[in-house]
PDB file of C-alpha atoms in Angstrom:
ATOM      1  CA  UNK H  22     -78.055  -8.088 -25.081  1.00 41.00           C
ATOM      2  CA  UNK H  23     -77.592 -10.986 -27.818  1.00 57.00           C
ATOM      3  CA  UNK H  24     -78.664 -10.388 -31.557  1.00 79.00           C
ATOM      4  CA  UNK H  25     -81.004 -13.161 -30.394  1.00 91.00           C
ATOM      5  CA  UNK H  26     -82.228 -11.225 -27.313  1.00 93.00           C
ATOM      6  CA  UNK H  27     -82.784  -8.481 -29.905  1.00 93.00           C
ATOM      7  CA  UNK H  28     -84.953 -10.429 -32.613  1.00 95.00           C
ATOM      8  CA  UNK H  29     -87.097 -11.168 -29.911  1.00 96.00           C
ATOM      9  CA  UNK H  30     -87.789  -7.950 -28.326  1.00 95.00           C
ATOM     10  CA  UNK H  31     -88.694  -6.722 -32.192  1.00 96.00           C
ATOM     11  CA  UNK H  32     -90.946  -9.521 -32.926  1.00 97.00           C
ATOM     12  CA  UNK H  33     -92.653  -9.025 -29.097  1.00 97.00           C
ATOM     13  CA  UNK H  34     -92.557  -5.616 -29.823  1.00 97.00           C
ATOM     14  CA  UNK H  35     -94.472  -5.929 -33.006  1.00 98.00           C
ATOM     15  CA  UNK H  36     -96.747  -8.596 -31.443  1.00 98.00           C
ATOM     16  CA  UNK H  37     -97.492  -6.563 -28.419  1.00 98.00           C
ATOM     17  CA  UNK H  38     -97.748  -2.981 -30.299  1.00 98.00           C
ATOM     18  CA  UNK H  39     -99.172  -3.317 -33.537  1.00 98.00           C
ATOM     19  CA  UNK H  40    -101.579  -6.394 -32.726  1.00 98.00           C
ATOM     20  CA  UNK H  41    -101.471 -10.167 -33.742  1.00 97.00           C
ATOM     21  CA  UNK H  42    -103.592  -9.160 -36.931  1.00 97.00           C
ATOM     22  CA  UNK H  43    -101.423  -6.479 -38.284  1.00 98.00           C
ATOM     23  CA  UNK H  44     -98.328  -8.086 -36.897  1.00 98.00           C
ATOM     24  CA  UNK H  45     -99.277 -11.251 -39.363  1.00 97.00           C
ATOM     25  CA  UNK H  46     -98.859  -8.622 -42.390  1.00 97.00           C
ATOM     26  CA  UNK H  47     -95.669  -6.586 -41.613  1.00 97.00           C
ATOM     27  CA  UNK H  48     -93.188  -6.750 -44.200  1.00 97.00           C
ATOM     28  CA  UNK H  49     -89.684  -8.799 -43.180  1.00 97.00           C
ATOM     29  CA  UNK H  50     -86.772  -8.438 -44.685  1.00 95.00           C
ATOM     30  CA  UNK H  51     -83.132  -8.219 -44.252  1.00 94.00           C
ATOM     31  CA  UNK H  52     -82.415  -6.462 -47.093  1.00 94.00           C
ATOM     32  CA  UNK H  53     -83.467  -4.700 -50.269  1.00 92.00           C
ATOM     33  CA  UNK H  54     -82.284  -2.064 -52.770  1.00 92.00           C
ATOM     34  CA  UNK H  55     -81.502   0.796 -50.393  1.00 93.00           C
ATOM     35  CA  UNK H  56     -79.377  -0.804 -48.543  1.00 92.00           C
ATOM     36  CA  UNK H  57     -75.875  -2.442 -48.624  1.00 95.00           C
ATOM     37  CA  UNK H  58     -76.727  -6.638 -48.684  1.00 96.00           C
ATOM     38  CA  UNK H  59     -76.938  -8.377 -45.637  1.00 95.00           C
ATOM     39  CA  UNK H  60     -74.157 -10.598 -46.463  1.00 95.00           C
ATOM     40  CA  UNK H  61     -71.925  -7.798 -47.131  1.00 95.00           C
ATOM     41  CA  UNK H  62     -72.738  -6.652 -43.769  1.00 94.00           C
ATOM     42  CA  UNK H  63     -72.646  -9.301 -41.075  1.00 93.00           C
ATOM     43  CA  UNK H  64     -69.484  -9.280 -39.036  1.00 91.00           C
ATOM     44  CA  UNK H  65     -68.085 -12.356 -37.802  1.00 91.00           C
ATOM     45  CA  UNK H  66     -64.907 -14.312 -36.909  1.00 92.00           C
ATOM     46  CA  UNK H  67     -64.998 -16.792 -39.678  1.00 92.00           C
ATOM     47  CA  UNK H  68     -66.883 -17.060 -43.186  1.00 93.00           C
ATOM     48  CA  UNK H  69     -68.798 -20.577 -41.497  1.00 92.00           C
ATOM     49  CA  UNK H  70     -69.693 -18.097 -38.543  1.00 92.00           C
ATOM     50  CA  UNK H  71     -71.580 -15.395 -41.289  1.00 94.00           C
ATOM     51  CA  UNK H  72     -72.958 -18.122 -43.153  1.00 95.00           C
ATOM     52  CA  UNK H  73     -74.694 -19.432 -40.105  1.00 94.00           C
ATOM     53  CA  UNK H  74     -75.842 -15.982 -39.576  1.00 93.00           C
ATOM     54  CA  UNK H  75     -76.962 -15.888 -43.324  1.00 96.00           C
ATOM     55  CA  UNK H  76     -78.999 -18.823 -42.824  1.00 96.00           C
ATOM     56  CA  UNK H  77     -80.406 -17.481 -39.345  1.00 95.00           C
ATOM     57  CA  UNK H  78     -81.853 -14.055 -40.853  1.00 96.00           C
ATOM     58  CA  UNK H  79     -83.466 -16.209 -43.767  1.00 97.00           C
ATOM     59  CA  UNK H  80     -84.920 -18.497 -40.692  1.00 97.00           C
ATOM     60  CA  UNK H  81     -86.394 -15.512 -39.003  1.00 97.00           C
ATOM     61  CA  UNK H  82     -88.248 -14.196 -41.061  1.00 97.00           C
ATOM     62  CA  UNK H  83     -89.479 -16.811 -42.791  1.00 98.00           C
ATOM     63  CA  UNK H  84     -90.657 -18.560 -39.049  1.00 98.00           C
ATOM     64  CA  UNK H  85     -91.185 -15.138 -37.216  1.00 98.00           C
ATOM     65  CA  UNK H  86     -94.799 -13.472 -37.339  1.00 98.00           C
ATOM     66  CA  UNK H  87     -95.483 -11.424 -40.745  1.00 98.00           C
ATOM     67  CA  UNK H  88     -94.498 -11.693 -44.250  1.00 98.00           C
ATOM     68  CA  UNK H  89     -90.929 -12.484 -46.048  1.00 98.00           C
ATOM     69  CA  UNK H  90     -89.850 -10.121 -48.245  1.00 97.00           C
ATOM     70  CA  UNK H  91     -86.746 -12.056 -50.035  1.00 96.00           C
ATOM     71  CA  UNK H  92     -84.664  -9.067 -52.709  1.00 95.00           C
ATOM     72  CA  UNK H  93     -83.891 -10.921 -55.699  1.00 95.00           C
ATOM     73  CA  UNK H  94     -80.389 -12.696 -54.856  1.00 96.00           C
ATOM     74  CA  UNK H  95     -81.061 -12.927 -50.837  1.00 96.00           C
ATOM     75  CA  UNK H  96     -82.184 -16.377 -51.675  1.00 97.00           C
ATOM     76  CA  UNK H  97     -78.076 -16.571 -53.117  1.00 97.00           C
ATOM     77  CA  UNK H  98     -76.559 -15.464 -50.620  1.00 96.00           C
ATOM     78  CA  UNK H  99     -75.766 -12.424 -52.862  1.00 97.00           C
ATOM     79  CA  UNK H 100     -73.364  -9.322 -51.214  1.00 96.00           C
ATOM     80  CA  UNK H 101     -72.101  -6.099 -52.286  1.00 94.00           C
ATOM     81  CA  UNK H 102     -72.418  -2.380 -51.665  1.00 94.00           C
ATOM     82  CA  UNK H 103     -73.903   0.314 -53.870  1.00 92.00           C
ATOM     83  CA  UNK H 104     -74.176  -0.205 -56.765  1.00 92.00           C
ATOM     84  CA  UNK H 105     -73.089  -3.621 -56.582  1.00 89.00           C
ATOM     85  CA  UNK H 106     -76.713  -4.029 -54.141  1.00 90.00           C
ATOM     86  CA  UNK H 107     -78.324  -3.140 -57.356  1.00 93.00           C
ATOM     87  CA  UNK H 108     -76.798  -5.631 -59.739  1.00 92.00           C
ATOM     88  CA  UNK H 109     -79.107  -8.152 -61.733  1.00 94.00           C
ATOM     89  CA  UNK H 110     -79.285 -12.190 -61.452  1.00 94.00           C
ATOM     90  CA  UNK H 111     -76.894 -14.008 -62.807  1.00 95.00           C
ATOM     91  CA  UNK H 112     -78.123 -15.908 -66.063  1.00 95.00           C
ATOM     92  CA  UNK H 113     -76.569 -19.385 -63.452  1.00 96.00           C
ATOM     93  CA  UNK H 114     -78.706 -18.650 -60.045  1.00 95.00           C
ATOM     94  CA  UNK H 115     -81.879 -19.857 -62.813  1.00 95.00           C
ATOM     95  CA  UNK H 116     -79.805 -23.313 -63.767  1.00 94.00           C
ATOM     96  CA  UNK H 117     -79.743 -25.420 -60.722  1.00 91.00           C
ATOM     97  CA  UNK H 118     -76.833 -27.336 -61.978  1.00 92.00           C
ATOM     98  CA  UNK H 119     -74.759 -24.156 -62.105  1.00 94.00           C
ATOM     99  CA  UNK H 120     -75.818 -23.034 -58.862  1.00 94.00           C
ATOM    100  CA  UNK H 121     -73.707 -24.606 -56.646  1.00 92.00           C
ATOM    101  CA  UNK H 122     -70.358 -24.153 -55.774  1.00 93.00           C
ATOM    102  CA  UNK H 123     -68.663 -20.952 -54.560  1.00 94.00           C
ATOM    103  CA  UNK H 124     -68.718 -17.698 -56.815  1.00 95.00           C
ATOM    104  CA  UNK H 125     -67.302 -14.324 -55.821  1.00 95.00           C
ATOM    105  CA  UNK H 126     -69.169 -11.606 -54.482  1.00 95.00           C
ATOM    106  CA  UNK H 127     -71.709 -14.498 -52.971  1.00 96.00           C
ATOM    107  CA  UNK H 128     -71.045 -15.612 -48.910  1.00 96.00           C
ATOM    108  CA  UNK H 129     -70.806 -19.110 -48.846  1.00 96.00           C
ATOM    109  CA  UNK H 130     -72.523 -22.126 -51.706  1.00 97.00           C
ATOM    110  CA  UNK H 131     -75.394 -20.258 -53.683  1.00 97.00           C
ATOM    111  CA  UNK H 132     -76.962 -23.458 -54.333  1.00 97.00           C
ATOM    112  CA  UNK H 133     -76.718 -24.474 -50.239  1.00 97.00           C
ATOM    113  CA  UNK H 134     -78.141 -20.808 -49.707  1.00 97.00           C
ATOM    114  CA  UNK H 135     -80.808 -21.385 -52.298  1.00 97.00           C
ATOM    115  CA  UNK H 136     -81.668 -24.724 -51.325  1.00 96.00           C
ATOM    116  CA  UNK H 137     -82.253 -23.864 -47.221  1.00 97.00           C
ATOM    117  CA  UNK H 138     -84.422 -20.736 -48.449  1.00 97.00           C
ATOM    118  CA  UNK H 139     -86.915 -22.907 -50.728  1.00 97.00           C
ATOM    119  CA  UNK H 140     -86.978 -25.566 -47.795  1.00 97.00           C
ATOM    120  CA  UNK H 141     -87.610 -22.470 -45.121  1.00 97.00           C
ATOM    121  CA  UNK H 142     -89.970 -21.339 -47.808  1.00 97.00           C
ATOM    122  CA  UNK H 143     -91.842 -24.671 -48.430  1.00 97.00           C
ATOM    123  CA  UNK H 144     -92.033 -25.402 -44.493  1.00 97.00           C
ATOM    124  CA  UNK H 145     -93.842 -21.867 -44.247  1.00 97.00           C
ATOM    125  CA  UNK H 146     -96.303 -23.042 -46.750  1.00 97.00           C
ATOM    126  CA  UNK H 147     -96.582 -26.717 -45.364  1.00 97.00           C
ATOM    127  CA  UNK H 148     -97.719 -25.425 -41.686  1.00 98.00           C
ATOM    128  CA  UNK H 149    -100.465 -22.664 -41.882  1.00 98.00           C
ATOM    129  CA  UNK H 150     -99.059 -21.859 -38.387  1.00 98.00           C
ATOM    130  CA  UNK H 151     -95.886 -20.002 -40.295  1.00 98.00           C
ATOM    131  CA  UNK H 152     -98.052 -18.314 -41.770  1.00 96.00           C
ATOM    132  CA  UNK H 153    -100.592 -16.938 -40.064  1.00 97.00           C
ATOM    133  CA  UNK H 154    -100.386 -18.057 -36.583  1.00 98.00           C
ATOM    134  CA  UNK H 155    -100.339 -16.877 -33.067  1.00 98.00           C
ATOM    135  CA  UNK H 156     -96.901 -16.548 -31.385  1.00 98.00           C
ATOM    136  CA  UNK H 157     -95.822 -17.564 -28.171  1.00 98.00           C
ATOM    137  CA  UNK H 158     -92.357 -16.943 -27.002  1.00 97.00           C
ATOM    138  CA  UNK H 159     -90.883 -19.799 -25.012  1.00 97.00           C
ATOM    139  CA  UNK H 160     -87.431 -18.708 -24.840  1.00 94.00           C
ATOM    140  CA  UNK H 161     -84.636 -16.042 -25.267  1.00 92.00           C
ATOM    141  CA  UNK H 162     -81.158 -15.806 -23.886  1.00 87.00           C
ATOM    142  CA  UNK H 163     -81.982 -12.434 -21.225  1.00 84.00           C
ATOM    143  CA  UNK H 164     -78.548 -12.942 -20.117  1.00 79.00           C
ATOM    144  CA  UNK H 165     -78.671 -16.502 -18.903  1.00 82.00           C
ATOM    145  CA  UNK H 166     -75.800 -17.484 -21.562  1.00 80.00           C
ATOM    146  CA  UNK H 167     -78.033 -19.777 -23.344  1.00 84.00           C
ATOM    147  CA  UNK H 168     -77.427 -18.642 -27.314  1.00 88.00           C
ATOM    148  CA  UNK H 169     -81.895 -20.009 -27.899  1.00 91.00           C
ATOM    149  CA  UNK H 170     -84.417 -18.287 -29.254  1.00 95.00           C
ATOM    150  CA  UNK H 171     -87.630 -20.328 -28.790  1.00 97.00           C
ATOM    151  CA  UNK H 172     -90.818 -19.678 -30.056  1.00 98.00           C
ATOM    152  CA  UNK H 173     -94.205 -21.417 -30.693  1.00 98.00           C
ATOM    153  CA  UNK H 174     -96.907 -20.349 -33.349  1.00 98.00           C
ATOM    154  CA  UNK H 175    -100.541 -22.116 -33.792  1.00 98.00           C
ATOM    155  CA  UNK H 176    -103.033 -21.882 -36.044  1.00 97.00           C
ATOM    156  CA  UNK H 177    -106.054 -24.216 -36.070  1.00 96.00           C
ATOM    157  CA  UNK H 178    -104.413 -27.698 -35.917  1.00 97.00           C
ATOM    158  CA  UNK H 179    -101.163 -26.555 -36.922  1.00 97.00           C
ATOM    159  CA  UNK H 180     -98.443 -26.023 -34.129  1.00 97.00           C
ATOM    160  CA  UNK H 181     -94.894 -25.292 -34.723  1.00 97.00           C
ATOM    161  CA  UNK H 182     -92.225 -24.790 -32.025  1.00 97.00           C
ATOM    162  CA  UNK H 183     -89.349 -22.613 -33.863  1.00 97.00           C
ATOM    163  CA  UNK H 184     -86.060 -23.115 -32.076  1.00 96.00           C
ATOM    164  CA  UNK H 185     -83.011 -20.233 -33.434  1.00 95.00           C
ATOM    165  CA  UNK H 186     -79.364 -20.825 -32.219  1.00 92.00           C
ATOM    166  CA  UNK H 187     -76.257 -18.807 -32.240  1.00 88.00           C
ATOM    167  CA  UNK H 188     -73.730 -21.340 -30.788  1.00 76.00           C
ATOM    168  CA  UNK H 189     -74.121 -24.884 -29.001  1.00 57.00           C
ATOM    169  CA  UNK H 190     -76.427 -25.265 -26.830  1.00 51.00           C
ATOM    170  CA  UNK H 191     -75.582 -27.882 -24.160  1.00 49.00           C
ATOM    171  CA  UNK H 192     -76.775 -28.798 -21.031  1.00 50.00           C
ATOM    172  CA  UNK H 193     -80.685 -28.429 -19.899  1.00 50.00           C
ATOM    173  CA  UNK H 194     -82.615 -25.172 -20.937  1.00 46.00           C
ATOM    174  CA  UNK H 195     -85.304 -24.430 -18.333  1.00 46.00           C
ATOM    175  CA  UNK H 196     -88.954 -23.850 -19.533  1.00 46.00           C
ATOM    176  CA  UNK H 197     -90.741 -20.999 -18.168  1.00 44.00           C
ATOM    177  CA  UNK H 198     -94.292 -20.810 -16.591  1.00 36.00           C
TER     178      UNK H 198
END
């Protein structure tokens, strides 16, 4: 099973088992204190490859039914392992002139990192349906080699379809029924 195949079976799991009401107000997160950061722990090929995965956890739970939790420096890109988990801001991630450019112990461009979460974070708050809307899941890979995640939520007159890749997709995806 993909990681892909995997986000979706938790967020249909929590749909399907805890209700669309109490689904709407689980906590998401992909890290916090008690735990080594995220970007410490993804595993891939090349440091593009766990930026891109980076970027897809902040997408998911900022699109994905319930409520982002973001651990101060998740929005940086921030890694490390206890006790570096624990460490405080940096005095630069409040300048946004200083927050670009690479730093160590941070995967990829703080300020690139920053700058996708406030614009994941500002769609959220631009569609009500990011926020508190059904969920409909249009897509997942289920072994048919097509790295898409494809979801749609509604609420009132908001719609959003929410489409998550881990590689290229090429070719024609078939829609389901």
């Amino acid at each position: 099973m993909s990681s892909l195949d995997a986000v979706a079976a938790r967020v249909r799991e929590a749909w399907d088992e805890l209700g669309p009401e109490r689904a709407r107000l689980r906590g998401l997160f992909v890290e916090n204190h008690d735990l080594p950061r995220f970007a410490s722990e993804i595993r891939a090929p090349t440091e593009a490859t766990a930026i891109a995965r980076l970027h897809l956890g902040l997408a998911v739970i900022t699109t994905t039914p319930g409520v982002p939790q973001l651990y101060a420096g998740t929005e940086l890109g921030m890694a490390g392992r206890w006790p570096d988990n624990r460490r405080d801001m940096p005095s630069w991630a409040f300048d946004t002139r200083a927050r670009g450019g690479r730093r160590d112990g941070y995967l990829g461009d703080p300020g690139e990192n920053f700058a996708l979460t406030r614009a994941l974070l500002e769609a959220r708050r631009a569609h009500p349906a990011l926020r508190s809307g059904d969920y409909v899941e249009l897509w997942r890979p289920g072994g048919s080699g097509v790295p898409l995640y494809a979801f749609a939520r509604a609420a009132g007159e908001s719609r959003v379809i929410v489409t998550l890749s881990t590689g290229a997709v090429s070719g024609r995806v078939p829609l389901r029924d």
